[in-house]
Each structure stands twice: as structure tokens, then as C-alpha cells.
């Protein structure tokens, strides 16, 4: 996994007055700021027609993009990159088409810019309204996923923002070609080329400079592994929204119907493992455990899931199903793999306490038939999303009907849960009078 | 002015594993987190009745509070504190009554917690809703204003948050007594004493520890001078909302009616000088300058305002009115005093460019009769509030009808402009199903 740790540990150079990388990145940011002014004034029609043009340009450049991507994939394979990461890195003609289709879907979504959030006429006659406007310049720091390059550019364009991309070395060749295609298509549409810029050429030092570009970068979104996200959150002096680390829990209450609990557990854990809304821990009420856990452990084993369990879980394992003893590391871990931590709790309070202690605040699910359990689980946990009798996998902008998402926020400031177009905007207060002064 | 610079330059101790100040502050934060859970479940009736009880308790303790405050004021006077800061620091029985009245007004405001922001039933039958919930633990770092101690505690309580206060050494004795009164009144109301805590006893190192209390502090709001705010923004690893630095502009357009422009200018500059929504720069269109500036400069001089002007301004000064040559420092400065920077611009574009270059993004006002100028000023500037033919002084939670405010955000993330009760909340997604899984 690519992390920024090396660069940030050695961040001193960016404080020097003559650092060429920092100067170059600040210049990129200044040009993005200028471009953002034109983007903020663009009409929905202009932005949507540009999105469709970007989609067409990407499809037209499929051969060039796939060829560049092969360079990255080959280098990744030589460097021993994992199969999962290689899969995320790889672009095929079908995947390029799917990425372009996502841009076309963006064009069909409503424009958040200009929405009047609230307004009134004040007693002194002032007409007050709060209107949604673009953030300005949005930075994205992400890893090895060239589709994010296009998604981020499209979301930023639709919401009227300029974007600065730092996609990491693993996908550098793919991203360079993609950004070139996007820039040329923007210019052909009469929009500024600086609306979408990459700072991959400036390496990790460039990423650090972006994190420190106060006054030029209005929002920085890290997307990737926990190490990358924590580095960005810790190092940045620009405003950051923390995304995507999901230690999600499924709690099976005493009253749960096993026939509902089992599919929810399996779907949450195994429907897709490398994503932040996959379940990482199963908690079972002691009263439900004797009937449910043998079934659940057998089903998990059959699905190829390695179980890290506490002693009570191990005691209920059916013959032939191995349970690795769970440690605190397991309760904390986001496996992103066919592994799960399993614990038996005495009651709902035990489940709430366990989740409060270990959760990353992403998504928690309860399976229950009891109204009080359901209401307490919803009210007393402090996570971005709470599911009652549904899979954790539903925490997703598309599933929630919000359209595309730039990430899933696990912080409480500004955005929480799936971040769509609206979360890439801020507001401006507009006050119209005819000479009012304050007395 | 108190700043945190010393403490933050010497922040190494907080990274040591055995720092007693850091451990003490983290313990405060942990207790606040526990208290926040009870506050999040409190009903509006409980919170409002507690607010009224806090108000009564403060009034009942007036003598004790005023006596403690005299200690702070005397020390401030001995230390050569400015008249303006001494005035903000001073509590009289009338001021204590006014502070208590603000709490009673808070009780009358709607409760933001529980508001359903949006919701729908998804095609698969899932019932989705996004509900406003408290942030959890809110930190406040502020300077020498004991009324902020009560305001912050009241706003936090009404919005269901626990609050950790760092009020600075200048008001330490007043704040200690006030926090004691508030805590006892909370307990008498059946709410946790840890809902309102002060870390003043831990000095500047304590403030630094608060800025680094990731996972325990959900929102940190600095309120005070530019140095304090910048230190908090730069140092913090917890989420921060930047407040209150206002380099606000009044632009008098070619078509402005001088009879409207002059009162707006004087009100913006002189109605109250030590506040962030006071004007600090006047820009005048070259066509309006010959008629307007002599009037304006004479009126400013009569109001005791020192004018820092460019050459074209100086050339239009009436006899007997001194114009100090303006430097770049003047265009950048938030005087918070009877001083103003004045410049003549060639046209609206010149005004927009000047404001973009120098503004802190708080409030800008245009005086004009021209629709195009008004619309361009509103659309092309990127500040929290834009006034058309109205005083900059209206950017205020109370004036906007939002009720009390905890500060005025000049950043774009989460809150922009006056931050009221709603801005002290986040949201939670609640999804209710009957066994739905993702296919």
C-alpha cells in the first residue's frame, strides 16, 4: 500500500522559502483558484454538456488509456502488488466505458449550485437568502485507482469546483493520460484547462505541499487505506473530510430471526470484501448464540471466511470449523478480506459498549424483532449510518439515491456518510437592502 | 492579546507518553464524551428547563461572579491590558443579568436535534432518513470574554453537546466561578456535571492537548484574535471551524446614491469597531470619487476615524482632513478600531480584484443603483456574506434571525457565516428494513 509517511516525516523542506516542489504545487493551486471562478459561473447546461464531452473523449481514447494502464499494471506486478490492488488498478475497454457511463449519469443529476437553502425577509426589510455555491478548489489524494481520477474530476466539474488530483505513483502513467484527455476535452468545451490538474509529477512532497496550501485549497478529501487517510488528517492545515475507514458491526439480538440474520451477516461480510461498508465484526446476544452461532460459523466457513472468535464463540463452533482466538487487534481491524471477528455479548448493552469502544463510526447493523432494541441501537450509537434489519453494504451514495459519491465521510464536520454533489458545495449569504443600517 | 504561540512552539511535551497535562486534558475529554451520550438523549423540555435553571443560578451568584471578575480586571489593569479588552473582560450585575437573559432566549429557540433533514423509501423498501444529532464534544478556545463561557455552555447544552472550555488566563478567575455555578446547576437538573468543563487550570499546554485530542473532540471552535485563530487552525488535529477574522469591504459604485452610501459606510465602520463584521476598507469607483470621497473623508474624520488612503484618495481629501499613505499592510489589516483603509478603483473589476486579493472572506458590501454591478458583486465574490445596499454589520446570527451564534465562520467547510445551533449538530443516517441485502 502506498502511504505518505515517508514524505510527511521529512516535511521540513516544504517549510523552506525556496522549495521548488512547494512552489510548483502552489502555482497549480493558484491556477486552480482562477479556474474555479469560471467554473462557479458555469451554467448547468454548460457543465452537463462538458461531462458528456468528457465521457466521449475518454471512450475515444480507450486504446491510449489502456496502453498507459498496462505500463502501471506491469510495474505493479513486478513490484509484487497484491492481486486485489492490481484488480483495482487495471483498466480494460469495458471499464473505460463504465467510467464514461458514470460521467453521463452525473450529467443527469440535479445541479446543487444555486439551490436556495433558506431565506426570509427580515423585520427591517432586508431580503436574506443562503445559497449553495461551489467550494472552489477541491484536492483529492487517493491510491492506485484510476477510475477515481475520472469520478473526482466529474463530481468536481458538476459541482462547479476546480480539482487537484494526487493519484499516487502506482497509477501515475494511467492518470497522466486520463488527465490529459480530460483537460483537452474541457478546453474544447470552452472551460479552463486548469479545472482538472494532477500533481503526481511532484511525488510525495507535492502531496505534502497540497496539504499545506492554506487559502488555496478549500477542501481536501483523502481516499484510500487507513494509513493514507490518517496521514492526510494529521498533516493537513487545509480543511479535510476524513473518509472511508469502516470497522462495521452486525449485531444479532436475542429476538433476531435466524433466517433474516444469516443472509444479512453473509451479505454484509462477503458480498464484496474490499470496501468500507463491509462488516468486520459479528456480535451475538448470548441468548441467540446457541441456536444462531453454529449455523453462522458453518456458513461463514463455507463462504471461505476466517473466523477470529472469543471463547464463547469457539465453544459453539460446529465440528470441523476452526475459530482463531480473537485479540483486541481483531476487534479494531478493518480486514477488507474474507476474515471476521466474532464475539458473544451478554445483552444489548454489551453490544453497544463493544461497538462504542471499537467502531470507526461508519455503519452498524442490528438484526432484531424487538422494538426497544431497535430504538436503542439507533439512538445510542454514534455512527454515520445505522441499519435495522438490513445489510451494512447499503451505506453508499448510489444505494441511498444520492447519485455518485466522492467518498464516505466518517467524521461529523460538514459531511457524514456518503458524500455526493451537495457535500462538495458550501453556502453564501446574500443580503439585499435599500440602505439599511444597524441601530 | 493572549496567544497560544508559546505553548504551541513548545508542543513537544504533549507528544511524550507521560505528560501529566495531556493526560489530564484527555481525561476531561473522555468524561465529556460520556456526558455527551446523556445529553444527546435529553429531551428539549429537559434542556430548556436546565437553561432556565442556569440563568437563575447565574443571577443568584451575581455577587460571587462580580467579585471574582474584579480580581481578573485588577490583574488586567496591572498588566497594562488595553481599555477595549478590559471592557470586554468586565462583568457588572447588569451584564450578568444580560448573560442570563441570553440563556433564557436560547431556551425559546427550536431544538435542532431530531430534525429530519431528508428521507425517502428506496425502491427495495428500505426506509431511509437523515436526522440531525449532536456533534458530541465541542471545544471552545477563546480569550478574555467571560460572557463567551456562558454563551458556549448554553449553545452546547441546547444542541445536546458536551463542551470543554479554554477561556484564557485573563478571565481565569471569572471563568472558574462561572463554570462552578453552571456545573452545580446542571447536576441539580439531573444532567451530568461533565457536560460543561474548563481546562483553564492546565494553561497553554492544556489548550494544545485539546487541539490534539483526536477521537474525543468532535469540533473545536477558536474565537478571538487572528493570532489565536491561526494557531488553533494550524496546530489542531481535531476538526476545527475557523471563525471571526473580518477584513470587510464597502464598495461605493459609480451609480451609488451618496445619501445611501454615506450612512452605510459610517455604520459599517463606526457603529461598533471591535467586531469582525465592522468595515476595514472603503473602495470607491473613480467616477463616484470626486463627489463622494470629500464628503466621506470629512464624515470619517468627524467620527474620529484615521484614514489610510491611496494617492487618489489623498488628492480628494478636503482641507484639514489628514490622509495617511496606505500600504499593503493596510489593505490586509483588520483594524478593529477607528481606522480605515480607503482606495479609489477604476471600475467594478478593480474593486472585485482588490477584494479578492485582500479579503478574509467574511462580509463585503456594495452600494449601487446598477443591477449589473449588484449581480456581479454578489456572484463573483467568494465571501461568507454579500450585502447589497446594506451595512456590513448585519452579518450576525441574531440579525439574520438564526438566534444565538457561537461565532462567524470564515471557512467553507461545515458552516459559513453565523454559526448557530444547527451548526453545532451533525447528522446520522437511519435505515430501516425487513431483511434487505444487496445484490
mmCIF file of C-alpha atoms in Angstrom, chain A residues 9-255:
data_model
loop_
_atom_site.group_PDB
_atom_site.id
_atom_site.type_symbol
_atom_site.label_atom_id
_atom_site.label_comp_id
_atom_site.label_asym_id
_atom_site.label_seq_id
_atom_site.Cartn_x
_atom_site.Cartn_y
_atom_site.Cartn_z
ATOM 1 C CA UNK A 9 8.081 12.617 8.244
ATOM 2 C CA UNK A 10 10.504 14.569 6.105
ATOM 3 C CA UNK A 11 8.206 17.505 5.662
ATOM 4 C CA UNK A 12 10.762 20.119 6.681
ATOM 5 C CA UNK A 13 11.718 21.022 3.088
ATOM 6 C CA UNK A 14 8.234 22.371 2.431
ATOM 7 C CA UNK A 15 8.803 24.987 5.075
ATOM 8 C CA UNK A 16 11.908 26.281 3.338
ATOM 9 C CA UNK A 17 11.314 29.501 1.415
ATOM 10 C CA UNK A 18 12.781 28.213 -1.853
ATOM 11 C CA UNK A 19 11.355 24.722 -2.148
ATOM 12 C CA UNK A 20 10.708 24.199 -5.881
ATOM 13 C CA UNK A 21 8.139 21.417 -5.389
ATOM 14 C CA UNK A 22 6.124 23.508 -2.990
ATOM 15 C CA UNK A 23 6.284 26.496 -5.311
ATOM 16 C CA UNK A 24 5.138 24.360 -8.229
ATOM 17 C CA UNK A 25 2.208 22.922 -6.279
ATOM 18 C CA UNK A 26 1.198 26.365 -5.009
ATOM 19 C CA UNK A 27 1.273 27.557 -8.610
ATOM 20 C CA UNK A 28 -1.016 24.669 -9.586
ATOM 21 C CA UNK A 29 -3.328 25.653 -6.718
ATOM 22 C CA UNK A 30 -3.344 29.308 -7.729
ATOM 23 C CA UNK A 31 -4.267 28.383 -11.291
ATOM 24 C CA UNK A 32 -6.984 26.101 -9.930
ATOM 25 C CA UNK A 33 -8.345 29.010 -7.910
ATOM 26 C CA UNK A 34 -8.544 31.182 -11.033
ATOM 27 C CA UNK A 35 -10.212 28.349 -12.956
ATOM 28 C CA UNK A 36 -12.675 27.848 -10.093
ATOM 29 C CA UNK A 37 -14.057 31.339 -10.667
ATOM 30 C CA UNK A 38 -15.080 30.453 -14.215
ATOM 31 C CA UNK A 39 -16.475 27.095 -13.093
ATOM 32 C CA UNK A 40 -18.564 28.728 -10.371
ATOM 33 C CA UNK A 41 -20.268 30.866 -13.027
ATOM 34 C CA UNK A 42 -20.838 27.984 -15.482
ATOM 35 C CA UNK A 43 -24.470 27.081 -16.061
ATOM 36 C CA UNK A 44 -25.795 23.583 -15.536
ATOM 37 C CA UNK A 45 -26.187 23.245 -19.311
ATOM 38 C CA UNK A 46 -22.509 24.060 -19.860
ATOM 39 C CA UNK A 47 -21.373 21.666 -17.162
ATOM 40 C CA UNK A 48 -23.591 18.802 -18.339
ATOM 41 C CA UNK A 49 -22.529 19.213 -21.935
ATOM 42 C CA UNK A 50 -18.898 19.190 -20.789
ATOM 43 C CA UNK A 51 -19.491 15.999 -18.786
ATOM 44 C CA UNK A 52 -20.918 14.287 -21.864
ATOM 45 C CA UNK A 53 -17.963 15.533 -23.905
ATOM 46 C CA UNK A 54 -15.525 14.175 -21.308
ATOM 47 C CA UNK A 55 -17.261 10.800 -21.483
ATOM 48 C CA UNK A 56 -16.976 10.748 -25.264
ATOM 49 C CA UNK A 57 -13.322 11.821 -25.120
ATOM 50 C CA UNK A 58 -12.456 9.014 -22.693
ATOM 51 C CA UNK A 59 -14.133 6.383 -24.840
ATOM 52 C CA UNK A 60 -12.398 7.759 -27.919
ATOM 53 C CA UNK A 61 -9.055 7.500 -26.104
ATOM 54 C CA UNK A 62 -9.666 3.951 -24.862
ATOM 55 C CA UNK A 63 -6.649 2.455 -26.658
ATOM 56 C CA UNK A 64 -4.297 5.140 -25.358
ATOM 57 C CA UNK A 65 -5.632 4.805 -21.794
ATOM 58 C CA UNK A 66 -5.480 1.011 -21.748
ATOM 59 C CA UNK A 67 -1.931 1.072 -23.136
ATOM 60 C CA UNK A 68 -0.808 3.522 -20.445
ATOM 61 C CA UNK A 69 -2.558 1.445 -17.821
ATOM 62 C CA UNK A 70 -0.677 -1.668 -18.940
ATOM 63 C CA UNK A 71 2.558 0.108 -18.044
ATOM 64 C CA UNK A 72 1.268 0.703 -14.494
ATOM 65 C CA UNK A 73 -0.085 -2.850 -14.150
ATOM 66 C CA UNK A 74 3.176 -4.367 -15.387
ATOM 67 C CA UNK A 75 5.196 -2.261 -12.936
ATOM 68 C CA UNK A 76 2.772 -3.168 -10.151
ATOM 69 C CA UNK A 77 3.115 -6.858 -10.885
ATOM 70 C CA UNK A 78 6.929 -6.534 -10.883
ATOM 71 C CA UNK A 79 6.752 -4.726 -7.532
ATOM 72 C CA UNK A 80 4.676 -7.529 -6.026
ATOM 73 C CA UNK A 81 1.435 -5.545 -5.718
ATOM 74 C CA UNK A 82 -1.400 -7.669 -4.297
ATOM 75 C CA UNK A 83 -3.991 -9.227 -6.576
ATOM 76 C CA UNK A 84 -6.725 -7.025 -5.077
ATOM 77 C CA UNK A 85 -4.828 -3.799 -5.718
ATOM 78 C CA UNK A 86 -3.840 -4.930 -9.210
ATOM 79 C CA UNK A 87 -7.507 -5.547 -9.936
ATOM 80 C CA UNK A 88 -8.435 -2.038 -8.797
ATOM 81 C CA UNK A 89 -5.617 -0.618 -10.886
ATOM 82 C CA UNK A 90 -6.490 -2.416 -14.099
ATOM 83 C CA UNK A 91 -8.415 -0.673 -16.892
ATOM 84 C CA UNK A 92 -9.994 -2.598 -19.744
ATOM 85 C CA UNK A 93 -12.061 -1.171 -22.619
ATOM 86 C CA UNK A 94 -15.195 -2.255 -20.718
ATOM 87 C CA UNK A 95 -14.038 -0.464 -17.595
ATOM 88 C CA UNK A 96 -13.255 2.704 -19.550
ATOM 89 C CA UNK A 97 -16.797 2.518 -20.935
ATOM 90 C CA UNK A 98 -18.187 2.085 -17.401
ATOM 91 C CA UNK A 99 -16.192 5.096 -16.175
ATOM 92 C CA UNK A 100 -17.534 7.171 -19.059
ATOM 93 C CA UNK A 101 -21.057 5.964 -18.293
ATOM 94 C CA UNK A 102 -20.664 7.266 -14.726
ATOM 95 C CA UNK A 103 -19.907 10.723 -16.151
ATOM 96 C CA UNK A 104 -23.076 10.565 -18.244
ATOM 97 C CA UNK A 105 -25.047 9.641 -15.128
ATOM 98 C CA UNK A 106 -23.556 12.666 -13.366
ATOM 99 C CA UNK A 107 -24.834 14.882 -16.159
ATOM 100 C CA UNK A 108 -28.348 13.639 -15.424
ATOM 101 C CA UNK A 109 -28.176 14.571 -11.713
ATOM 102 C CA UNK A 110 -29.530 17.930 -10.466
ATOM 103 C CA UNK A 111 -27.024 20.784 -10.095
ATOM 104 C CA UNK A 112 -26.504 21.603 -6.408
ATOM 105 C CA UNK A 113 -25.154 25.086 -7.202
ATOM 106 C CA UNK A 114 -27.692 27.887 -6.819
ATOM 107 C CA UNK A 115 -30.044 25.971 -4.567
ATOM 108 C CA UNK A 116 -31.587 28.369 -2.030
ATOM 109 C CA UNK A 117 -31.135 26.574 1.284
ATOM 110 C CA UNK A 118 -33.209 29.045 3.292
ATOM 111 C CA UNK A 119 -34.276 32.640 3.144
ATOM 112 C CA UNK A 120 -36.604 35.233 4.552
ATOM 113 C CA UNK A 121 -37.395 38.929 4.648
ATOM 114 C CA UNK A 122 -36.160 40.369 7.934
ATOM 115 C CA UNK A 123 -38.237 42.819 10.007
ATOM 116 C CA UNK A 124 -36.125 45.732 8.693
ATOM 117 C CA UNK A 125 -36.909 44.782 5.098
ATOM 118 C CA UNK A 126 -33.581 43.086 4.294
ATOM 119 C CA UNK A 127 -34.069 40.165 1.909
ATOM 120 C CA UNK A 128 -31.865 37.340 3.155
ATOM 121 C CA UNK A 129 -31.046 34.111 1.385
ATOM 122 C CA UNK A 130 -28.481 31.362 1.848
ATOM 123 C CA UNK A 131 -27.461 29.930 -1.497
ATOM 124 C CA UNK A 132 -25.396 26.876 -2.335
ATOM 125 C CA UNK A 133 -22.120 27.763 -4.111
ATOM 126 C CA UNK A 134 -19.107 25.653 -5.109
ATOM 127 C CA UNK A 135 -16.323 25.074 -2.571
ATOM 128 C CA UNK A 136 -13.770 26.495 -5.008
ATOM 129 C CA UNK A 137 -10.708 24.224 -5.158
ATOM 130 C CA UNK A 138 -11.045 20.594 -4.073
ATOM 131 C CA UNK A 139 -7.992 18.380 -3.598
ATOM 132 C CA UNK A 140 -8.131 14.589 -3.816
ATOM 133 C CA UNK A 141 -5.376 12.315 -2.508
ATOM 134 C CA UNK A 142 -6.014 8.696 -3.395
ATOM 135 C CA UNK A 143 -4.323 5.457 -4.289
ATOM 136 C CA UNK A 144 -3.926 3.270 -7.302
ATOM 137 C CA UNK A 145 -7.471 3.619 -8.655
ATOM 138 C CA UNK A 146 -7.529 5.418 -11.994
ATOM 139 C CA UNK A 147 -11.356 5.409 -12.019
ATOM 140 C CA UNK A 148 -11.236 7.806 -9.047
ATOM 141 C CA UNK A 149 -9.387 10.281 -11.291
ATOM 142 C CA UNK A 150 -12.409 10.492 -13.567
ATOM 143 C CA UNK A 151 -15.020 10.265 -10.797
ATOM 144 C CA UNK A 152 -13.389 13.097 -8.862
ATOM 145 C CA UNK A 153 -12.999 15.267 -11.960
ATOM 146 C CA UNK A 154 -16.638 14.692 -12.907
ATOM 147 C CA UNK A 155 -18.030 15.359 -9.422
ATOM 148 C CA UNK A 156 -15.907 18.494 -9.096
ATOM 149 C CA UNK A 157 -16.992 19.784 -12.512
ATOM 150 C CA UNK A 158 -20.677 19.139 -11.868
ATOM 151 C CA UNK A 159 -20.472 20.938 -8.518
ATOM 152 C CA UNK A 160 -18.578 23.872 -10.074
ATOM 153 C CA UNK A 161 -15.229 23.178 -8.410
ATOM 154 C CA UNK A 162 -11.690 23.009 -9.746
ATOM 155 C CA UNK A 163 -9.913 19.824 -8.684
ATOM 156 C CA UNK A 164 -6.284 18.989 -7.942
ATOM 157 C CA UNK A 165 -5.554 15.272 -8.138
ATOM 158 C CA UNK A 166 -2.805 13.310 -6.471
ATOM 159 C CA UNK A 167 -3.341 9.738 -7.555
ATOM 160 C CA UNK A 168 -0.171 8.076 -6.329
ATOM 161 C CA UNK A 169 2.734 6.534 -8.172
ATOM 162 C CA UNK A 170 1.117 3.142 -8.786
ATOM 163 C CA UNK A 171 -1.337 4.603 -11.326
ATOM 164 C CA UNK A 172 0.801 7.531 -12.467
ATOM 165 C CA UNK A 173 1.005 6.609 -16.148
ATOM 166 C CA UNK A 174 -2.731 5.916 -16.426
ATOM 167 C CA UNK A 175 -3.615 9.093 -14.572
ATOM 168 C CA UNK A 176 -1.312 11.255 -16.681
ATOM 169 C CA UNK A 177 -3.011 10.105 -19.873
ATOM 170 C CA UNK A 178 -6.501 10.413 -18.379
ATOM 171 C CA UNK A 179 -5.899 13.931 -17.051
ATOM 172 C CA UNK A 180 -4.538 14.938 -20.464
ATOM 173 C CA UNK A 181 -7.667 13.624 -22.176
ATOM 174 C CA UNK A 182 -9.923 15.402 -19.693
ATOM 175 C CA UNK A 183 -8.056 18.726 -19.946
ATOM 176 C CA UNK A 184 -8.168 18.787 -23.734
ATOM 177 C CA UNK A 185 -11.868 17.986 -23.699
ATOM 178 C CA UNK A 186 -12.547 20.764 -21.173
ATOM 179 C CA UNK A 187 -10.754 23.319 -23.310
ATOM 180 C CA UNK A 188 -12.689 22.176 -26.371
ATOM 181 C CA UNK A 189 -15.851 22.891 -24.347
ATOM 182 C CA UNK A 190 -14.715 26.418 -23.520
ATOM 183 C CA UNK A 191 -13.889 25.570 -19.910
ATOM 184 C CA UNK A 192 -10.466 26.229 -18.321
ATOM 185 C CA UNK A 193 -7.829 23.516 -18.715
ATOM 186 C CA UNK A 194 -6.806 24.213 -15.108
ATOM 187 C CA UNK A 195 -10.180 22.950 -13.896
ATOM 188 C CA UNK A 196 -8.593 19.476 -13.621
ATOM 189 C CA UNK A 197 -4.907 19.259 -12.738
ATOM 190 C CA UNK A 198 -2.655 16.495 -11.446
ATOM 191 C CA UNK A 199 0.291 16.909 -9.110
ATOM 192 C CA UNK A 200 1.502 13.330 -9.487
ATOM 193 C CA UNK A 201 4.687 14.645 -11.090
ATOM 194 C CA UNK A 202 5.683 16.209 -7.760
ATOM 195 C CA UNK A 203 5.656 12.963 -5.808
ATOM 196 C CA UNK A 204 5.011 12.685 -2.096
ATOM 197 C CA UNK A 205 6.497 16.100 -1.392
ATOM 198 C CA UNK A 206 3.897 17.517 -3.741
ATOM 199 C CA UNK A 207 1.145 15.833 -1.745
ATOM 200 C CA UNK A 208 2.513 17.394 1.444
ATOM 201 C CA UNK A 209 2.600 20.818 -0.224
ATOM 202 C CA UNK A 210 -1.053 20.346 -1.190
ATOM 203 C CA UNK A 211 -1.941 19.542 2.431
ATOM 204 C CA UNK A 212 -0.355 22.838 3.471
ATOM 205 C CA UNK A 213 -1.826 25.062 0.730
ATOM 206 C CA UNK A 214 -3.986 27.076 3.114
ATOM 207 C CA UNK A 215 -6.125 29.718 1.470
ATOM 208 C CA UNK A 216 -5.865 27.988 -1.909
ATOM 209 C CA UNK A 217 -7.378 24.564 -1.227
ATOM 210 C CA UNK A 218 -10.898 24.752 0.191
ATOM 211 C CA UNK A 219 -11.409 21.043 0.796
ATOM 212 C CA UNK A 220 -9.080 18.061 0.736
ATOM 213 C CA UNK A 221 -10.504 14.546 0.528
ATOM 214 C CA UNK A 222 -8.233 11.576 1.133
ATOM 215 C CA UNK A 223 -9.443 8.260 -0.237
ATOM 216 C CA UNK A 224 -7.615 5.028 0.314
ATOM 217 C CA UNK A 225 -6.193 2.919 3.115
ATOM 218 C CA UNK A 226 -6.267 3.873 6.785
ATOM 219 C CA UNK A 227 -2.586 4.922 6.762
ATOM 220 C CA UNK A 228 -3.044 7.354 3.908
ATOM 221 C CA UNK A 229 -6.175 8.837 5.449
ATOM 222 C CA UNK A 230 -4.615 9.277 8.885
ATOM 223 C CA UNK A 231 -1.527 10.899 7.390
ATOM 224 C CA UNK A 232 -3.633 13.408 5.473
ATOM 225 C CA UNK A 233 -5.808 14.179 8.506
ATOM 226 C CA UNK A 234 -2.792 14.630 10.781
ATOM 227 C CA UNK A 235 -0.596 16.603 8.395
ATOM 228 C CA UNK A 236 -3.070 18.901 6.673
ATOM 229 C CA UNK A 237 -3.573 22.516 7.559
ATOM 230 C CA UNK A 238 -6.243 22.821 4.845
ATOM 231 C CA UNK A 239 -9.790 21.656 5.689
ATOM 232 C CA UNK A 240 -10.121 17.872 5.348
ATOM 233 C CA UNK A 241 -13.015 15.454 5.263
ATOM 234 C CA UNK A 242 -11.945 12.067 6.566
ATOM 235 C CA UNK A 243 -13.370 9.195 4.556
ATOM 236 C CA UNK A 244 -13.796 5.591 4.341
ATOM 237 C CA UNK A 245 -12.350 3.537 7.176
ATOM 238 C CA UNK A 246 -15.108 1.134 8.079
ATOM 239 C CA UNK A 247 -14.961 -1.227 11.039
ATOM 240 C CA UNK A 248 -18.650 -2.085 10.602
ATOM 241 C CA UNK A 249 -20.562 -4.312 13.023
ATOM 242 C CA UNK A 250 -23.502 -6.678 12.667
ATOM 243 C CA UNK A 251 -25.292 -7.342 15.970
ATOM 244 C CA UNK A 252 -27.711 -10.249 16.196
ATOM 245 C CA UNK A 253 -30.139 -9.533 19.017
ATOM 246 C CA UNK A 254 -31.831 -12.116 21.273
ATOM 247 C CA UNK A 255 -35.041 -11.792 19.310
#
